[in-house]
mmCIF file of C-alpha atoms in Angstrom:
data_model
loop_
_atom_site.group_PDB
_atom_site.id
_atom_site.type_symbol
_atom_site.label_atom_id
_atom_site.label_comp_id
_atom_site.label_asym_id
_atom_site.label_seq_id
_atom_site.Cartn_x
_atom_site.Cartn_y
_atom_site.Cartn_z
ATOM 1 C CA MET A 1054 180.979 -3.348 -78.863
ATOM 2 C CA THR A 1055 179.501 -6.639 -77.636
ATOM 3 C CA ARG A 1056 176.638 -6.140 -75.156
ATOM 4 C CA TYR A 1057 177.795 -9.079 -72.968
ATOM 5 C CA LEU A 1058 180.064 -8.410 -70.051
ATOM 6 C CA PHE A 1059 181.481 -11.787 -69.488
ATOM 7 C CA ILE A 1060 183.417 -11.805 -72.847
ATOM 8 C CA LEU A 1061 184.944 -8.668 -71.821
ATOM 9 C CA LEU A 1062 185.622 -9.748 -68.203
ATOM 10 C CA SER A 1063 187.690 -12.649 -69.693
ATOM 11 C CA LEU A 1064 190.123 -10.155 -71.544
ATOM 12 C CA LEU A 1065 190.762 -12.429 -74.563
ATOM 13 C CA THR A 1066 193.697 -12.558 -76.891
ATOM 14 C CA LEU A 1067 194.053 -12.729 -80.772
ATOM 15 C CA VAL A 1068 196.208 -15.695 -80.672
ATOM 16 C CA GLY A 1069 195.348 -19.418 -80.814
ATOM 17 C CA CYS A 1070 197.715 -20.793 -78.209
ATOM 18 C CA ILE A 1071 199.333 -19.696 -74.971
ATOM 19 C CA LYS A 1072 202.905 -18.349 -75.382
ATOM 20 C CA ASP A 1073 205.235 -18.735 -72.423
ATOM 21 C CA PRO A 1074 207.553 -15.701 -72.919
ATOM 22 C CA VAL A 1075 206.726 -12.723 -70.757
ATOM 23 C CA GLN A 1076 206.147 -9.465 -72.837
ATOM 24 C CA GLY A 1077 208.429 -6.570 -72.420
ATOM 25 C CA ASP A 1078 206.232 -4.914 -69.732
ATOM 26 C CA GLY A 1079 205.849 -7.960 -67.664
ATOM 27 C CA PHE A 1080 202.365 -9.101 -68.959
ATOM 28 C CA HIS A 1081 202.154 -12.834 -69.906
ATOM 29 C CA GLN A 1082 199.226 -14.776 -71.280
ATOM 30 C CA ARG A 1083 197.208 -16.962 -68.898
ATOM 31 C CA MET A 1084 194.401 -19.412 -69.292
ATOM 32 C CA VAL A 1085 190.933 -17.763 -68.231
ATOM 33 C CA VAL A 1086 188.312 -20.278 -67.146
ATOM 34 C CA ASP A 1087 184.494 -19.711 -66.567
ATOM 35 C CA GLY A 1088 183.287 -23.024 -65.340
ATOM 36 C CA ARG A 1089 180.254 -24.233 -63.386
ATOM 37 C CA ILE A 1090 178.355 -27.248 -62.358
ATOM 38 C CA GLU A 1091 175.092 -27.364 -60.625
ATOM 39 C CA ALA A 1092 173.116 -29.744 -58.749
ATOM 40 C CA GLY A 1093 170.846 -31.549 -61.202
ATOM 41 C CA ARG A 1094 172.729 -30.345 -64.283
ATOM 42 C CA SER A 1095 176.036 -31.018 -66.106
ATOM 43 C CA ALA A 1096 179.113 -28.859 -66.333
ATOM 44 C CA ILE A 1097 179.339 -25.757 -68.661
ATOM 45 C CA VAL A 1098 182.865 -24.292 -69.223
ATOM 46 C CA SER A 1099 184.171 -21.527 -71.366
ATOM 47 C CA LEU A 1100 187.846 -20.788 -71.951
ATOM 48 C CA SER A 1101 189.832 -17.901 -73.205
ATOM 49 C CA ILE A 1102 193.257 -16.426 -72.987
ATOM 50 C CA SER A 1103 194.138 -13.270 -71.054
ATOM 51 C CA THR A 1104 195.326 -10.210 -72.855
ATOM 52 C CA LYS A 1105 195.703 -6.512 -72.140
ATOM 53 C CA TYR A 1106 193.011 -4.029 -73.107
ATOM 54 C CA GLN A 1107 194.763 -1.732 -75.581
ATOM 55 C CA GLY A 1108 191.820 0.002 -77.581
ATOM 56 C CA GLU A 1109 188.463 -0.705 -79.069
ATOM 57 C CA TYR A 1110 187.398 -4.198 -79.837
ATOM 58 C CA ASP A 1111 184.239 -5.064 -81.801
ATOM 59 C CA LYS A 1112 182.293 -8.156 -81.670
ATOM 60 C CA SER A 1113 184.078 -9.600 -84.834
ATOM 61 C CA ASP A 1114 187.442 -9.403 -82.942
ATOM 62 C CA PHE A 1115 186.202 -11.684 -80.146
ATOM 63 C CA ALA A 1116 185.419 -14.555 -82.528
ATOM 64 C CA ASP A 1117 188.981 -15.249 -82.812
ATOM 65 C CA MET A 1118 189.861 -14.902 -79.276
ATOM 66 C CA VAL A 1119 188.350 -18.162 -77.670
ATOM 67 C CA VAL A 1120 189.965 -21.417 -76.864
ATOM 68 C CA ARG A 1121 188.056 -23.870 -79.011
ATOM 69 C CA TRP A 1122 190.468 -26.970 -79.107
ATOM 70 C CA ALA A 1123 191.069 -27.774 -75.516
ATOM 71 C CA LYS A 1124 190.450 -31.170 -73.908
ATOM 72 C CA VAL A 1125 188.293 -30.537 -71.003
ATOM 73 C CA THR A 1126 187.567 -33.126 -68.382
ATOM 74 C CA VAL A 1127 185.348 -33.516 -65.456
ATOM 75 C CA GLU A 1128 185.927 -36.102 -62.819
ATOM 76 C CA CYS A 1129 183.891 -37.297 -59.708
ATOM 77 C CA ASP A 1130 183.976 -40.381 -57.647
ATOM 78 C CA GLY A 1131 186.438 -42.180 -60.063
ATOM 79 C CA VAL A 1132 184.251 -41.401 -63.040
ATOM 80 C CA SER A 1133 185.553 -38.980 -65.734
ATOM 81 C CA GLU A 1134 183.889 -37.327 -68.751
ATOM 82 C CA VAL A 1135 185.400 -35.475 -71.576
ATOM 83 C CA LEU A 1136 183.354 -32.350 -72.326
ATOM 84 C CA VAL A 1137 182.132 -31.636 -75.838
ATOM 85 C CA GLY A 1138 183.019 -28.304 -77.241
ATOM 86 C CA ARG A 1139 180.335 -26.592 -79.548
ATOM 87 C CA SER A 1140 179.269 -23.306 -80.922
ATOM 88 C CA ASN A 1141 176.506 -21.653 -78.886
ATOM 89 C CA PRO A 1142 175.579 -18.002 -79.810
ATOM 90 C CA ASN A 1143 173.603 -17.499 -76.580
ATOM 91 C CA TYR A 1144 176.812 -17.459 -74.652
ATOM 92 C CA PRO A 1145 179.307 -14.461 -74.460
ATOM 93 C CA THR A 1146 182.089 -16.530 -75.982
ATOM 94 C CA GLN A 1147 179.807 -18.107 -78.252
ATOM 95 C CA TYR A 1148 181.647 -21.374 -77.644
ATOM 96 C CA ILE A 1149 181.236 -23.573 -74.549
ATOM 97 C CA TYR A 1150 182.302 -27.159 -73.426
ATOM 98 C CA THR A 1151 179.218 -29.173 -72.071
ATOM 99 C CA GLY A 1152 178.799 -32.585 -70.329
ATOM 100 C CA VAL A 1153 176.010 -35.155 -70.291
ATOM 101 C CA ASP A 1154 176.948 -38.140 -68.191
ATOM 102 C CA ILE A 1155 178.089 -36.424 -65.010
ATOM 103 C CA VAL A 1156 175.412 -34.541 -63.330
ATOM 104 C CA GLY A 1157 175.951 -32.487 -60.264
ATOM 105 C CA GLU A 1158 174.972 -33.674 -56.751
ATOM 106 C CA VAL A 1159 175.010 -31.641 -53.432
ATOM 107 C CA GLY A 1160 178.101 -32.539 -51.330
ATOM 108 C CA LYS A 1161 180.041 -34.198 -54.001
ATOM 109 C CA THR A 1162 183.426 -32.775 -55.274
ATOM 110 C CA TYR A 1163 184.079 -32.218 -58.919
ATOM 111 C CA LYS A 1164 187.655 -31.899 -60.496
ATOM 112 C CA LEU A 1165 188.160 -29.938 -63.764
ATOM 113 C CA ILE A 1166 191.158 -30.647 -65.973
ATOM 114 C CA ILE A 1167 192.001 -28.604 -68.879
ATOM 115 C CA GLU A 1168 194.690 -29.620 -71.405
ATOM 116 C CA TYR A 1169 195.787 -27.199 -74.130
ATOM 117 C CA SER A 1170 198.636 -26.068 -76.029
ATOM 118 C CA GLY A 1171 200.846 -28.639 -74.150
ATOM 119 C CA ARG A 1172 200.022 -27.498 -70.699
ATOM 120 C CA LYS A 1173 197.503 -28.485 -68.044
ATOM 121 C CA TRP A 1174 195.193 -26.614 -65.527
ATOM 122 C CA CYS A 1175 193.222 -28.178 -62.620
ATOM 123 C CA ALA A 1176 190.547 -27.082 -60.158
ATOM 124 C CA GLU A 1177 188.404 -28.692 -57.673
ATOM 125 C CA THR A 1178 184.899 -27.568 -56.289
ATOM 126 C CA ILE A 1179 182.081 -28.980 -54.176
ATOM 127 C CA ILE A 1180 178.252 -28.436 -54.751
ATOM 128 C CA THR A 1181 176.535 -26.766 -51.771
ATOM 129 C CA GLU A 1182 172.900 -27.268 -50.581
ATOM 130 C CA PRO A 1183 170.410 -24.772 -52.476
ATOM 131 C CA ALA A 1184 168.602 -21.913 -50.895
ATOM 132 C CA THR A 1185 165.257 -20.461 -51.980
ATOM 133 C CA LEU A 1186 163.414 -17.210 -52.765
ATOM 134 C CA THR A 1187 159.972 -16.599 -51.597
ATOM 135 C CA ASP A 1188 157.559 -13.817 -51.832
ATOM 136 C CA ILE A 1189 158.867 -12.446 -55.032
ATOM 137 C CA CYS A 1190 157.429 -8.957 -55.834
ATOM 138 C CA VAL A 1191 157.387 -6.954 -59.110
ATOM 139 C CA GLU A 1192 156.557 -3.277 -58.587
ATOM 140 C CA THR A 1193 155.732 -1.230 -61.707
ATOM 141 C CA LEU A 1194 157.059 2.131 -61.709
ATOM 142 C CA ASP A 1195 155.868 5.267 -63.570
ATOM 143 C CA SER A 1196 159.129 5.302 -65.696
ATOM 144 C CA GLY A 1197 158.077 2.097 -67.424
ATOM 145 C CA TYR A 1198 160.496 0.116 -65.391
ATOM 146 C CA CYS A 1199 159.938 -2.474 -62.802
ATOM 147 C CA SER A 1200 161.720 -3.204 -59.585
ATOM 148 C CA ILE A 1201 162.048 -7.023 -58.417
ATOM 149 C CA SER A 1202 162.402 -7.937 -54.610
ATOM 150 C CA ALA A 1203 162.081 -11.240 -52.790
ATOM 151 C CA THR A 1204 162.863 -12.893 -49.417
ATOM 152 C CA LEU A 1205 166.065 -14.872 -49.299
ATOM 153 C CA SER A 1206 165.758 -17.972 -47.115
ATOM 154 C CA PRO A 1207 168.107 -18.619 -44.358
ATOM 155 C CA THR A 1208 171.309 -19.974 -45.802
ATOM 156 C CA LYS A 1209 174.175 -22.261 -44.725
ATOM 157 C CA HIS A 1210 176.402 -20.953 -47.591
ATOM 158 C CA PRO A 1211 176.981 -17.754 -49.335
ATOM 159 C CA CYS A 1212 174.911 -17.084 -52.482
ATOM 160 C CA SER A 1213 174.551 -14.994 -55.528
ATOM 161 C CA ILE A 1214 171.862 -14.136 -58.118
ATOM 162 C CA ASP A 1215 172.026 -14.217 -61.862
ATOM 163 C CA CYS A 1216 169.345 -13.113 -64.281
ATOM 164 C CA SER A 1217 168.238 -13.843 -67.814
ATOM 165 C CA VAL A 1218 166.049 -11.354 -69.729
ATOM 166 C CA ALA A 1219 164.101 -11.762 -72.868
ATOM 167 C CA GLY A 1220 164.199 -15.551 -72.832
ATOM 168 C CA SER A 1221 168.002 -15.890 -73.319
ATOM 169 C CA PRO A 1222 169.311 -19.053 -71.874
ATOM 170 C CA TYR A 1223 172.523 -17.255 -70.721
ATOM 171 C CA TYR A 1224 172.297 -15.964 -66.967
ATOM 172 C CA ALA A 1225 174.448 -13.025 -66.210
ATOM 173 C CA PRO A 1226 175.501 -11.912 -62.703
ATOM 174 C CA THR A 1227 173.333 -9.080 -61.073
ATOM 175 C CA ILE A 1228 174.871 -6.114 -59.680
ATOM 176 C CA LEU A 1229 175.100 -6.111 -55.790
ATOM 177 C CA GLY A 1230 173.738 -9.710 -56.028
ATOM 178 C CA VAL A 1231 176.053 -11.493 -53.613
ATOM 179 C CA TYR A 1232 175.244 -12.270 -50.076
ATOM 180 C CA GLU A 1233 176.786 -13.928 -46.960
ATOM 181 C CA ALA A 1234 175.408 -16.985 -45.253
ATOM 182 C CA SER A 1235 172.829 -16.054 -42.714
ATOM 183 C CA ASP A 1236 170.671 -17.866 -40.140
ATOM 184 C CA GLU A 1237 167.851 -15.440 -40.734
ATOM 185 C CA PRO A 1238 165.558 -14.626 -43.807
ATOM 186 C CA ARG A 1239 166.399 -11.274 -45.681
ATOM 187 C CA ARG A 1240 164.340 -9.089 -47.864
ATOM 188 C CA ILE A 1241 166.549 -8.249 -50.900
ATOM 189 C CA VAL A 1242 166.332 -6.220 -54.130
ATOM 190 C CA ILE A 1243 167.194 -7.977 -57.301
ATOM 191 C CA HIS A 1244 169.143 -5.716 -59.829
ATOM 192 C CA SER A 1245 169.403 -6.196 -63.464
ATOM 193 C CA PRO A 1246 172.600 -7.632 -64.894
ATOM 194 C CA LEU A 1247 175.165 -4.997 -66.244
ATOM 195 C CA GLN A 1248 175.336 -5.635 -69.966
ATOM 196 C CA THR A 1249 175.863 -2.315 -71.498
ATOM 197 C CA LEU A 1250 177.215 1.172 -70.727
ATOM 198 C CA GLU A 1251 173.840 2.645 -70.351
ATOM 199 C CA TYR A 1252 173.131 0.707 -67.148
ATOM 200 C CA ASN A 1253 169.794 0.762 -65.275
ATOM 201 C CA PRO A 1254 169.408 -1.455 -62.240
ATOM 202 C CA MET A 1255 165.580 -1.736 -63.053
ATOM 203 C CA PHE A 1256 163.914 -4.153 -65.454
ATOM 204 C CA ILE A 1257 161.888 -3.162 -68.514
ATOM 205 C CA LYS A 1258 158.082 -3.382 -68.163
ATOM 206 C CA GLY A 1259 157.022 -6.434 -70.307
ATOM 207 C CA GLN A 1260 160.212 -8.249 -70.107
ATOM 208 C CA LYS A 1261 160.444 -11.959 -69.227
ATOM 209 C CA VAL A 1262 162.826 -12.236 -66.489
ATOM 210 C CA SER A 1263 164.257 -15.524 -65.161
ATOM 211 C CA ILE A 1264 166.289 -15.627 -61.827
ATOM 212 C CA ARG A 1265 168.918 -18.072 -60.781
ATOM 213 C CA LEU A 1266 169.784 -18.344 -57.132
ATOM 214 C CA ASN A 1267 173.190 -19.946 -56.460
ATOM 215 C CA THR A 1268 174.568 -21.147 -53.201
ATOM 216 C CA MET A 1269 178.432 -21.752 -53.309
ATOM 217 C CA ASN A 1270 181.611 -22.256 -51.099
ATOM 218 C CA ASP A 1271 183.662 -19.479 -49.567
ATOM 219 C CA PHE A 1272 185.947 -19.245 -52.486
ATOM 220 C CA GLY A 1273 182.938 -18.651 -54.920
ATOM 221 C CA TYR A 1274 181.859 -15.821 -52.497
ATOM 222 C CA ASP A 1275 185.211 -14.111 -52.515
ATOM 223 C CA TYR A 1276 185.497 -14.241 -56.200
ATOM 224 C CA TRP A 1277 181.998 -12.819 -56.981
ATOM 225 C CA SER A 1278 182.170 -10.260 -54.151
ATOM 226 C CA MET A 1279 185.468 -9.031 -55.718
ATOM 227 C CA TRP A 1280 183.970 -9.003 -59.158
ATOM 228 C CA ASN A 1281 181.197 -6.975 -58.021
ATOM 229 C CA ASN A 1282 183.474 -4.493 -56.226
ATOM 230 C CA ASN A 1283 185.499 -4.193 -59.327
ATOM 231 C CA ILE A 1284 182.517 -3.437 -61.500
ATOM 232 C CA ILE A 1285 181.023 -0.835 -59.099
ATOM 233 C CA ASN A 1286 184.319 0.956 -58.389
ATOM 234 C CA ASN A 1287 185.785 0.894 -61.907
ATOM 235 C CA ALA A 1288 185.665 4.030 -64.047
ATOM 236 C CA ASN A 1289 185.013 1.862 -67.034
ATOM 237 C CA PRO A 1290 182.536 -0.868 -65.902
ATOM 238 C CA LEU A 1291 182.758 -2.890 -69.123
ATOM 239 C CA PHE A 1292 186.532 -3.447 -68.685
ATOM 240 C CA PRO A 1293 186.862 -3.833 -64.866
ATOM 241 C CA MET A 1294 190.212 -4.792 -63.360
ATOM 242 C CA VAL A 1295 190.487 -8.565 -63.155
ATOM 243 C CA ASP A 1296 194.268 -9.035 -62.017
ATOM 244 C CA ASN A 1297 192.979 -8.778 -58.361
ATOM 245 C CA LEU A 1298 190.506 -11.442 -58.638
ATOM 246 C CA PRO A 1299 190.988 -14.652 -56.691
ATOM 247 C CA THR A 1300 191.406 -17.871 -58.728
ATOM 248 C CA ASN A 1301 191.173 -21.564 -57.881
ATOM 249 C CA ILE A 1302 192.583 -22.668 -61.321
ATOM 250 C CA SER A 1303 196.184 -24.194 -61.012
ATOM 251 C CA ASN A 1304 199.188 -23.430 -63.164
ATOM 252 C CA ASP A 1305 198.916 -19.772 -63.240
ATOM 253 C CA GLY A 1306 195.361 -19.791 -64.591
ATOM 254 C CA LEU A 1307 192.622 -17.233 -64.086
ATOM 255 C CA GLY A 1308 189.069 -17.448 -63.486
ATOM 256 C CA ILE A 1309 186.766 -19.860 -61.457
ATOM 257 C CA TRP A 1310 185.380 -23.348 -61.470
ATOM 258 C CA SER A 1311 182.649 -23.627 -59.061
ATOM 259 C CA GLY A 1312 179.971 -25.818 -57.992
ATOM 260 C CA TYR A 1313 176.456 -24.367 -57.203
ATOM 261 C CA GLY A 1314 173.344 -25.285 -55.464
ATOM 262 C CA SER A 1315 170.796 -23.436 -57.831
ATOM 263 C CA THR A 1316 167.116 -22.799 -57.938
ATOM 264 C CA TYR A 1317 165.294 -21.208 -60.703
ATOM 265 C CA TYR A 1318 162.337 -18.766 -60.913
ATOM 266 C CA LYS A 1319 160.599 -17.459 -64.046
ATOM 267 C CA LEU A 1320 158.687 -14.130 -64.158
ATOM 268 C CA GLY A 1321 156.929 -12.366 -66.707
ATOM 269 C CA PRO A 1322 155.974 -10.646 -68.786
ATOM 270 C CA ILE A 1323 156.629 -8.428 -65.755
ATOM 271 C CA GLY A 1324 154.420 -5.470 -64.927
ATOM 272 C CA GLN A 1325 151.562 -6.584 -66.844
#
């Protein structure tokens, strides 16, 4: 079983194109989008096709379940850029579409256009003003784990926290890491991402931990709040329900295209 959650969240399929016919039980395949653009950074998009979970999947199965031949375009202020698809083993799908020319700016709107298998999907998002973390504290526990807490600055927009551990460039969503906008600073505890069934909310002593704080619009808050609720309340956390997640992808698509105001913090090795 792959150790990453997002590739499981996408609920991929074994085929290379989207089929229009509805299957006998009412299920039909849908494009699944995981896309982001941050202030000061270019877009990153991964694509897959939805399927039902029908048994055990291993990592080799997922290699054939990713959309690799789509045309993915980002537009802003009348300028468009076709993203380049490439293999990247550091990401859950191991294949991402990335840009260079269009870099995110706070307050601007970005349109995503996906063309694949004779169909088109679109979404729009805006980049919000970043927030900050201060007074980041690492507490070492007798168990060999560490807890991380910080003060979240007042925020005009909702926000979420992702983490990367052990030097990986991939940032995974943390559990209970979604927060409403607030006029007051808040002391928060930063939990580790859920990446295996043997989950521990603490971080391992000696790990290098990178934290990404994202502000977002209201849709992003609704999406990631529901995602967190599904993970926490589902009996099988590695295969949470996704049918009830909101989406801003047109043409019956699933997933999210979101702009973020992001700030980054690097810690570690922690507890030493």
